[in-house]
Coordinates of N, CA, C and O in Angstrom, one line a residue:
X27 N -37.5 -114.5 60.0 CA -37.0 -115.9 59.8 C -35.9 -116.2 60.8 O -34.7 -115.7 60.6
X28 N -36.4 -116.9 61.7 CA -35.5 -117.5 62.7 C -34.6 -118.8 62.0 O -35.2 -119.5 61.2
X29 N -33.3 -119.1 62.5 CA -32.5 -120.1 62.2 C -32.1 -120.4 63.5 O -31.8 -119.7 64.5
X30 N -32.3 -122.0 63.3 CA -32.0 -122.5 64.6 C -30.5 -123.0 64.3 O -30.0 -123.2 63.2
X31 N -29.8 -123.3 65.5 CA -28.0 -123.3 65.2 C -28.0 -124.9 65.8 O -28.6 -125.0 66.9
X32 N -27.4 -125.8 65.4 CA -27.2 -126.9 65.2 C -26.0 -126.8 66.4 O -25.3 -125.8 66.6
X33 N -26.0 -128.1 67.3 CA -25.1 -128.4 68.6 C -23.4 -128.6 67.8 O -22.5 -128.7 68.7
X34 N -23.1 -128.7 67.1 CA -22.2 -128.6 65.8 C -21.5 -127.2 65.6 O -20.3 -127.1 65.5
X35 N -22.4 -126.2 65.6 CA -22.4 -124.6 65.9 C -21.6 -124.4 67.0 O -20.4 -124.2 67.1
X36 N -22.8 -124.5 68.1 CA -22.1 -124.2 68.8 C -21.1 -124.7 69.3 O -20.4 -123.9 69.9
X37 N -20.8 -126.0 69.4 CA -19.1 -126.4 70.3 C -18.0 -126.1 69.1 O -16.8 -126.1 69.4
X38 N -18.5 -125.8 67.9 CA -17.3 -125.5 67.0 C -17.0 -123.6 67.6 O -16.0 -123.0 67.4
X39 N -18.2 -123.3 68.2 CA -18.6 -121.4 68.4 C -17.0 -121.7 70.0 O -15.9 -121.2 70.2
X40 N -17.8 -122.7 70.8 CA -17.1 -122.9 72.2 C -15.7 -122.9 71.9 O -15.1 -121.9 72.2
X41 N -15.2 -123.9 71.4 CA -14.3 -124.6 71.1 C -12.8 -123.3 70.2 O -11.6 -123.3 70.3
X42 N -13.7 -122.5 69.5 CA -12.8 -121.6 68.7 C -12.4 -120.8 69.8 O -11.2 -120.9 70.2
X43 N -13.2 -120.1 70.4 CA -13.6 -118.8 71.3 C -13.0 -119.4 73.1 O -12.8 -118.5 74.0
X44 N -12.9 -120.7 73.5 CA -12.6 -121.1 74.6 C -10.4 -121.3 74.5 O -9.5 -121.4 75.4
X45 N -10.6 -121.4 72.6 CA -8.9 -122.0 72.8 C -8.2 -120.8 72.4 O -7.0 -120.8 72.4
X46 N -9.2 -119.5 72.1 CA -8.5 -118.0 72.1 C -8.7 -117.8 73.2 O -7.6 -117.3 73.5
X47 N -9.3 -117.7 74.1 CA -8.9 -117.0 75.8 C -7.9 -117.8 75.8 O -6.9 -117.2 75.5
X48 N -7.6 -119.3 76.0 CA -6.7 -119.8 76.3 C -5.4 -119.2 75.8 O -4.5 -118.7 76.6
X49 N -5.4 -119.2 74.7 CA -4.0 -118.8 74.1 C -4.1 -117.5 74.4 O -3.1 -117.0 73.8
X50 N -4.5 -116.6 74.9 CA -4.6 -115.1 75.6 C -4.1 -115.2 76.9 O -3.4 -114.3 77.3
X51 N -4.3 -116.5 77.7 CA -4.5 -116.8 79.0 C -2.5 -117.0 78.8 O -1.7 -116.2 79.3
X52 N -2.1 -117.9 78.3 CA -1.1 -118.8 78.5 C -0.2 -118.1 77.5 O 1.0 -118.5 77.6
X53 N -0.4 -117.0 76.6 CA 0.3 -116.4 76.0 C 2.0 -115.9 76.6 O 3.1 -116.2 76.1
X54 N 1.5 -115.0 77.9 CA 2.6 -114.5 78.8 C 3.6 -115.5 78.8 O 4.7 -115.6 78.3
X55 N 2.9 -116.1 79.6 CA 3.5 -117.5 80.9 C 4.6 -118.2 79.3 O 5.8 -118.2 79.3
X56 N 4.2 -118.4 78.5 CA 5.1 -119.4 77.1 C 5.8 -118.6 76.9 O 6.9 -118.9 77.3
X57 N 5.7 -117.0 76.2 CA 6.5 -116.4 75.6 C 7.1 -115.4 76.1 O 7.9 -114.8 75.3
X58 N 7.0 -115.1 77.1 CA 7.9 -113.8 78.2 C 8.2 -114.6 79.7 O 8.9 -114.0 80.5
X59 N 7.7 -115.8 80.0 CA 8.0 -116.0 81.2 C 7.2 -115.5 82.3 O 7.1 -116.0 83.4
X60 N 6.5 -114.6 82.0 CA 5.7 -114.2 83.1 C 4.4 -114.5 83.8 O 4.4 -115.6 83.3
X61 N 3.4 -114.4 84.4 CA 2.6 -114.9 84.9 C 1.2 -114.8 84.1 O 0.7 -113.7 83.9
X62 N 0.5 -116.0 83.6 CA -0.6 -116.3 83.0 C -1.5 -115.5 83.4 O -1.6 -115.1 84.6
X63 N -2.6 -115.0 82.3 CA -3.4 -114.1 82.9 C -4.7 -115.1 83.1 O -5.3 -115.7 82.2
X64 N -5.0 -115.2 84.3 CA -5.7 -116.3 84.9 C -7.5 -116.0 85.1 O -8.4 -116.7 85.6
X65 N -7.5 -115.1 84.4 CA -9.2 -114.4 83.8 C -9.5 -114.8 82.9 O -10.7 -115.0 82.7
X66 N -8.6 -115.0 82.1 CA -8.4 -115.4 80.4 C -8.6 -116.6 80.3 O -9.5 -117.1 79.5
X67 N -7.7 -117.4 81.1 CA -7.6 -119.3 81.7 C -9.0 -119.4 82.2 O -9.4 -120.6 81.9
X68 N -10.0 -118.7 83.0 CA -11.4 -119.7 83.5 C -12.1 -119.2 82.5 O -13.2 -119.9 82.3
X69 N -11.9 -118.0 81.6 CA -13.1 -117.4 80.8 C -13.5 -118.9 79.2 O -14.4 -119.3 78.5
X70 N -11.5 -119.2 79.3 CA -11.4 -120.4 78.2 C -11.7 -121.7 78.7 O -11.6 -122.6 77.9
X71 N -12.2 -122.0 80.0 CA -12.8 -123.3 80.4 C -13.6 -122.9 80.7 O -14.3 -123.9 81.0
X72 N -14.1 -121.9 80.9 CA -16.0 -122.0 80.7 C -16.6 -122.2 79.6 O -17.6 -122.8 79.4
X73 N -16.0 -121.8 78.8 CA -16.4 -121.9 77.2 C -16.2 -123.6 76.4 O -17.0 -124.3 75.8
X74 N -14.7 -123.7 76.8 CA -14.8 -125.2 76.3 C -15.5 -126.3 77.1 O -15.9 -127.3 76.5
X75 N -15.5 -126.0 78.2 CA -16.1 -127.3 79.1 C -17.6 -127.4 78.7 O -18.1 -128.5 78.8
X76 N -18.4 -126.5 78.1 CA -19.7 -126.4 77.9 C -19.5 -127.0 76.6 O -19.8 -128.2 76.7
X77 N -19.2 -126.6 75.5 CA -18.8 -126.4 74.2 C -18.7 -128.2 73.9 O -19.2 -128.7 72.9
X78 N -18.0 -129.1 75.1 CA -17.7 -130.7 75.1 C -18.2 -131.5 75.5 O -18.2 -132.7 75.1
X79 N -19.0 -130.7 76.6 CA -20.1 -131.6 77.3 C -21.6 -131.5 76.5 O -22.2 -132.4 75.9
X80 N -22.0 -130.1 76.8 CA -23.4 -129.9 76.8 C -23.4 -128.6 75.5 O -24.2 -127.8 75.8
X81 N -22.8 -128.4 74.6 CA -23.1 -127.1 73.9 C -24.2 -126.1 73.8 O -24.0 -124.9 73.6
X82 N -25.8 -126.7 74.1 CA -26.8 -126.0 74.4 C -26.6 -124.8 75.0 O -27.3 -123.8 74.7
X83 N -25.6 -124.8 75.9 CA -25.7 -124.1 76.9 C -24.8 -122.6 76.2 O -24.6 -121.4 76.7
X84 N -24.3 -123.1 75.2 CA -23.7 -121.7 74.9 C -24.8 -121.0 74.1 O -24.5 -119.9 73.8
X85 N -25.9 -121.3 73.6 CA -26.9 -120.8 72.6 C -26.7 -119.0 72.9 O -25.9 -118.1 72.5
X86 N -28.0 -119.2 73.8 CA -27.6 -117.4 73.9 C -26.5 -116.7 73.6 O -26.3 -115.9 72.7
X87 N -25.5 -117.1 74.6 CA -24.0 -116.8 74.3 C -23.5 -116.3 73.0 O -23.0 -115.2 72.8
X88 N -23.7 -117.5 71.8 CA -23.6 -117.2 70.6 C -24.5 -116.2 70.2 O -24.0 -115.0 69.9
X89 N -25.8 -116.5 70.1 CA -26.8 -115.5 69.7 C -26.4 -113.7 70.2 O -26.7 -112.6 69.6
X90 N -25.9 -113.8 71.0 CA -25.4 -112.1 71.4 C -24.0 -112.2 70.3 O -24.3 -111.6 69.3
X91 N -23.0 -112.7 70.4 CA -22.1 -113.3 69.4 C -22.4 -112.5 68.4 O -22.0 -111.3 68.3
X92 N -23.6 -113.4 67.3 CA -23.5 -112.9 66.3 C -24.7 -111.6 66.0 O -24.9 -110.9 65.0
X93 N -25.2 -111.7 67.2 CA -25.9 -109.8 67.1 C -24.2 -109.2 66.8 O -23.8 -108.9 65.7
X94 N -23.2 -109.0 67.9 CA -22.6 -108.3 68.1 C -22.0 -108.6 66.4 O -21.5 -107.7 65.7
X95 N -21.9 -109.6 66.1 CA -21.3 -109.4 64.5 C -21.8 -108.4 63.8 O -21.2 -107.4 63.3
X96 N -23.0 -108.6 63.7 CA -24.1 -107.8 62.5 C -23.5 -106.7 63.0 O -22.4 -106.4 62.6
X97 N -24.2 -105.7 64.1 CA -23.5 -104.7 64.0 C -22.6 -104.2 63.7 O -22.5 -103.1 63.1
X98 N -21.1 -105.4 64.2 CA -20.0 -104.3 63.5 C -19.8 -104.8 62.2 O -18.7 -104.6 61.6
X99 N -20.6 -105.3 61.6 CA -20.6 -105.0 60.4 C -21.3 -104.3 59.4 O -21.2 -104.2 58.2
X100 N -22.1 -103.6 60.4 CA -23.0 -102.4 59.8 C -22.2 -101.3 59.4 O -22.2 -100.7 58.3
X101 N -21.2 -101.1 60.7 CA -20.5 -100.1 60.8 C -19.5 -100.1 60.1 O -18.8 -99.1 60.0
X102 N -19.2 -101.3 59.4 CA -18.2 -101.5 58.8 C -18.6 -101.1 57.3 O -18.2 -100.1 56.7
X103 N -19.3 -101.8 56.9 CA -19.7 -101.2 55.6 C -20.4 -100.3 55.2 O -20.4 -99.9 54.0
X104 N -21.2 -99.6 56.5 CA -21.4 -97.9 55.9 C -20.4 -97.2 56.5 O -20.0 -96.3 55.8
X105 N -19.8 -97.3 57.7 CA -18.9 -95.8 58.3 C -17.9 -95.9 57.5 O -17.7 -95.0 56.7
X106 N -17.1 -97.0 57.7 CA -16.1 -97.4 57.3 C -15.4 -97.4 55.6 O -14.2 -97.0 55.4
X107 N -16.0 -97.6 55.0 CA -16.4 -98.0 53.9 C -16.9 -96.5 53.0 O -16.7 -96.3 51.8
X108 N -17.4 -95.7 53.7 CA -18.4 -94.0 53.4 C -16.8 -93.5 53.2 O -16.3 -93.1 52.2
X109 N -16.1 -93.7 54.5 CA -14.8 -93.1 54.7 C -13.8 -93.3 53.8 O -13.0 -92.6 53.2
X110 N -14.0 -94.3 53.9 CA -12.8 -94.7 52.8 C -12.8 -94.5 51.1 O -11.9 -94.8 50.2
X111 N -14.4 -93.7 51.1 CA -14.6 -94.0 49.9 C -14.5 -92.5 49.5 O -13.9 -92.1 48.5
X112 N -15.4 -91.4 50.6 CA -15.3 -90.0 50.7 C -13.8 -89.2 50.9 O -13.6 -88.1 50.6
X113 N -12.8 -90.4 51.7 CA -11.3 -90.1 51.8 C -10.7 -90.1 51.2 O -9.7 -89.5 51.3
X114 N -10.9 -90.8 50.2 CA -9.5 -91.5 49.1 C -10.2 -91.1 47.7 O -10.1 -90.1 47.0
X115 N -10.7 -92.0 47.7 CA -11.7 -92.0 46.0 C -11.9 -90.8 45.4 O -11.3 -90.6 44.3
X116 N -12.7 -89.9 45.9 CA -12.8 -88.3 45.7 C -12.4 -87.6 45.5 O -12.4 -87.0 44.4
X117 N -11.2 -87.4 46.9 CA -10.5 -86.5 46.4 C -9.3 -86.8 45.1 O -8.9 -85.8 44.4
X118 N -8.9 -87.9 45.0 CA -8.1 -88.5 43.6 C -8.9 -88.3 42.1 O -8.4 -88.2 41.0
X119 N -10.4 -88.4 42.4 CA -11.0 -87.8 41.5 C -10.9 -86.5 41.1 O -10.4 -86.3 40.0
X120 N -11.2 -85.5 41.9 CA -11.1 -84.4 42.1 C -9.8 -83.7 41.6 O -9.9 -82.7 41.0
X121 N -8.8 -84.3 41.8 CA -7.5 -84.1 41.6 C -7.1 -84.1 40.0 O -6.7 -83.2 39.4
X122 N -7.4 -85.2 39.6 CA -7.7 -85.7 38.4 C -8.6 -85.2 37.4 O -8.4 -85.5 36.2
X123 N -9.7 -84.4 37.8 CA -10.6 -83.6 36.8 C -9.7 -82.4 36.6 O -9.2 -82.0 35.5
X124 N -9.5 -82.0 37.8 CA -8.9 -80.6 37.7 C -7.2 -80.5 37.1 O -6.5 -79.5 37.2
X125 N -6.7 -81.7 36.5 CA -5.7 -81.6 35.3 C -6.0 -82.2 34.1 O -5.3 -82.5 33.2
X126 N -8.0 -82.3 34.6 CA -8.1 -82.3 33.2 C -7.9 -83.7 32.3 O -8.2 -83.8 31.1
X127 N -7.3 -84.9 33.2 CA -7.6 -86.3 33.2 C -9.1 -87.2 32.9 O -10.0 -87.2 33.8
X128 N -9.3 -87.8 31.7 CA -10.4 -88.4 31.4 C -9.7 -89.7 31.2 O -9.2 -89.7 30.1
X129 N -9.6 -90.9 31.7 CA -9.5 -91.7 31.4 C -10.4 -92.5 31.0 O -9.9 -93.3 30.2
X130 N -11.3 -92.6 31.1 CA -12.7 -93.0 30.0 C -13.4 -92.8 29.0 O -14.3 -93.4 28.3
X131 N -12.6 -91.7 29.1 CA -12.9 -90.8 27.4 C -14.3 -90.7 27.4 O -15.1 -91.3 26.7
X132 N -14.6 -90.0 28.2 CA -16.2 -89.4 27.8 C -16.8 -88.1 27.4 O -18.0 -87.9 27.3
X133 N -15.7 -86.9 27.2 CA -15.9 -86.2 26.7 C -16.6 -85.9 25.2 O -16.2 -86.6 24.2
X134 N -17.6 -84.9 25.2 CA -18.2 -85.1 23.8 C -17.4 -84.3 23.0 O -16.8 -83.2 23.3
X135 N -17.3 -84.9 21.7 CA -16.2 -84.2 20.9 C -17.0 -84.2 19.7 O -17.0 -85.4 19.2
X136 N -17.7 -83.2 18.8 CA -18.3 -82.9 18.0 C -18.0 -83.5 16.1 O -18.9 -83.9 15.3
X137 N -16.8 -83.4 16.0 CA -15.9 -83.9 15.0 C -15.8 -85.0 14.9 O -15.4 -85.2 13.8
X138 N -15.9 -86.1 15.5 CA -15.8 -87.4 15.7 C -17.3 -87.9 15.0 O -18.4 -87.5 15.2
X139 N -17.0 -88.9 14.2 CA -18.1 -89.7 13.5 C -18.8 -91.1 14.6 O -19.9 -91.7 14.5
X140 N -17.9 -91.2 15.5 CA -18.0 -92.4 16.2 C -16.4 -92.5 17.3 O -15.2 -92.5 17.0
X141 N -17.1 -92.7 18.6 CA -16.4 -93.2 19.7 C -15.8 -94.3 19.5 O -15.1 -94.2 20.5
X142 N -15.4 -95.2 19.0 CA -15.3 -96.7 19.0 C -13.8 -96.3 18.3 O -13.4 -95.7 17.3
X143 N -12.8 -97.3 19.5 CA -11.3 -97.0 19.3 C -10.8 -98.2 18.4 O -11.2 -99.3 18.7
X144 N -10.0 -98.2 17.4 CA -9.7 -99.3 16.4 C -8.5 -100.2 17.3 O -7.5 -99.6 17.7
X145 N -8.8 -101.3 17.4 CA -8.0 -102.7 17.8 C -7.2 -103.3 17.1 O -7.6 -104.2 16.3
X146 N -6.0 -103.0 17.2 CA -5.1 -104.4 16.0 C -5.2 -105.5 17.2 O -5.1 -105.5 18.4
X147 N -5.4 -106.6 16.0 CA -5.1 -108.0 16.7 C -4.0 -108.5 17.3 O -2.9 -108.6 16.7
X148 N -4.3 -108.8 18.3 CA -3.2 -109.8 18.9 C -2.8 -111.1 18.3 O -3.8 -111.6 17.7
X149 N -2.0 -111.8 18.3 CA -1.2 -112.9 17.6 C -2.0 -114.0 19.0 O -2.3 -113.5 20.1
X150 N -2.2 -115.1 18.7 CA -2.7 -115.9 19.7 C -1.7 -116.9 20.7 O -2.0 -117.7 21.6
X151 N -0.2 -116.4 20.2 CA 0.5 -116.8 21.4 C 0.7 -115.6 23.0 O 1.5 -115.6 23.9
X152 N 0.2 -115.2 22.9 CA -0.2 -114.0 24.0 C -0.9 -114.9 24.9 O -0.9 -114.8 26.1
X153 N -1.8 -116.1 24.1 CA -2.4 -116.9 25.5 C -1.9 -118.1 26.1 O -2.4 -118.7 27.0
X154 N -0.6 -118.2 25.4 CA 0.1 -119.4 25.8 C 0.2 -120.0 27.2 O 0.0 -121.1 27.6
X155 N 0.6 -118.4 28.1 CA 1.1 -118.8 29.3 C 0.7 -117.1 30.0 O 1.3 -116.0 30.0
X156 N -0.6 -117.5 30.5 CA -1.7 -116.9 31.0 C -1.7 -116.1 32.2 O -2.1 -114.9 32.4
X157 N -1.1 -117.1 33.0 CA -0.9 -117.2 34.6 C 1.0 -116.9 35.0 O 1.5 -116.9 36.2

């Protein structure tokens, strides 16, 4: 299932992506005084001059764009994400069994007639002021 990208797309795609080189371009030169990086300055008028006139012309452009999205977002949500979950999560688990911490209370306990923990009621001004 192909989606076709509306001229709306792309000069909003141009226009975002031409006024970040810009601001990359003119960054120095505003805030250190020093000399604009002038790769940055034609890379951001190729992008917007197309983006104002004719946007068609960024199509492909975009379409590599948002291949290159998908991907890092592949990697983002399996590598990244694997890691963060095999890094942290785990081992705090791990840590946590091994003193014997159940916070879920799922151990079976034979003497017990029933799991189900008794609730006193709360008073209904507890919902007064929520937020």
């Amino acid at each position: 299932m192909e989606q076709t990208t509306t001229p709306k797309q792309l000069r909003s795609f141009g226009c975002l992506m031409g006024g970040m080189c810009l601001l990359i371009a003119l960054w120095p030169l505003v805030i250190h005084g020093r000399p604009g990086r002038w790769w940055a300055l034609m890379l951001g008028a190729g992008l917007l001059v197309p983006a104002l006139v004719m946007p068609r012309l960024l199509a492909p452009l975009y379409a590599g764009w948002m291949k290159l999205g998908a991907w890092m977002s592949w990697i983002n949500t399996r590598l990244i994400l694997s890691v963060g979950f095999f890094g942290l999560v785990t081992p705090i688990a791990l840590v946590r069994r091994a003193f014997g911490k159940d916070s879920m209370r799922r151990r079976f306990n034979a003497d017990l007639s029933t799991y189900r923990l008794a609730r006193t009621e709360r008073p209904g001004s507890h919902l007064y002021r929520q937020y």
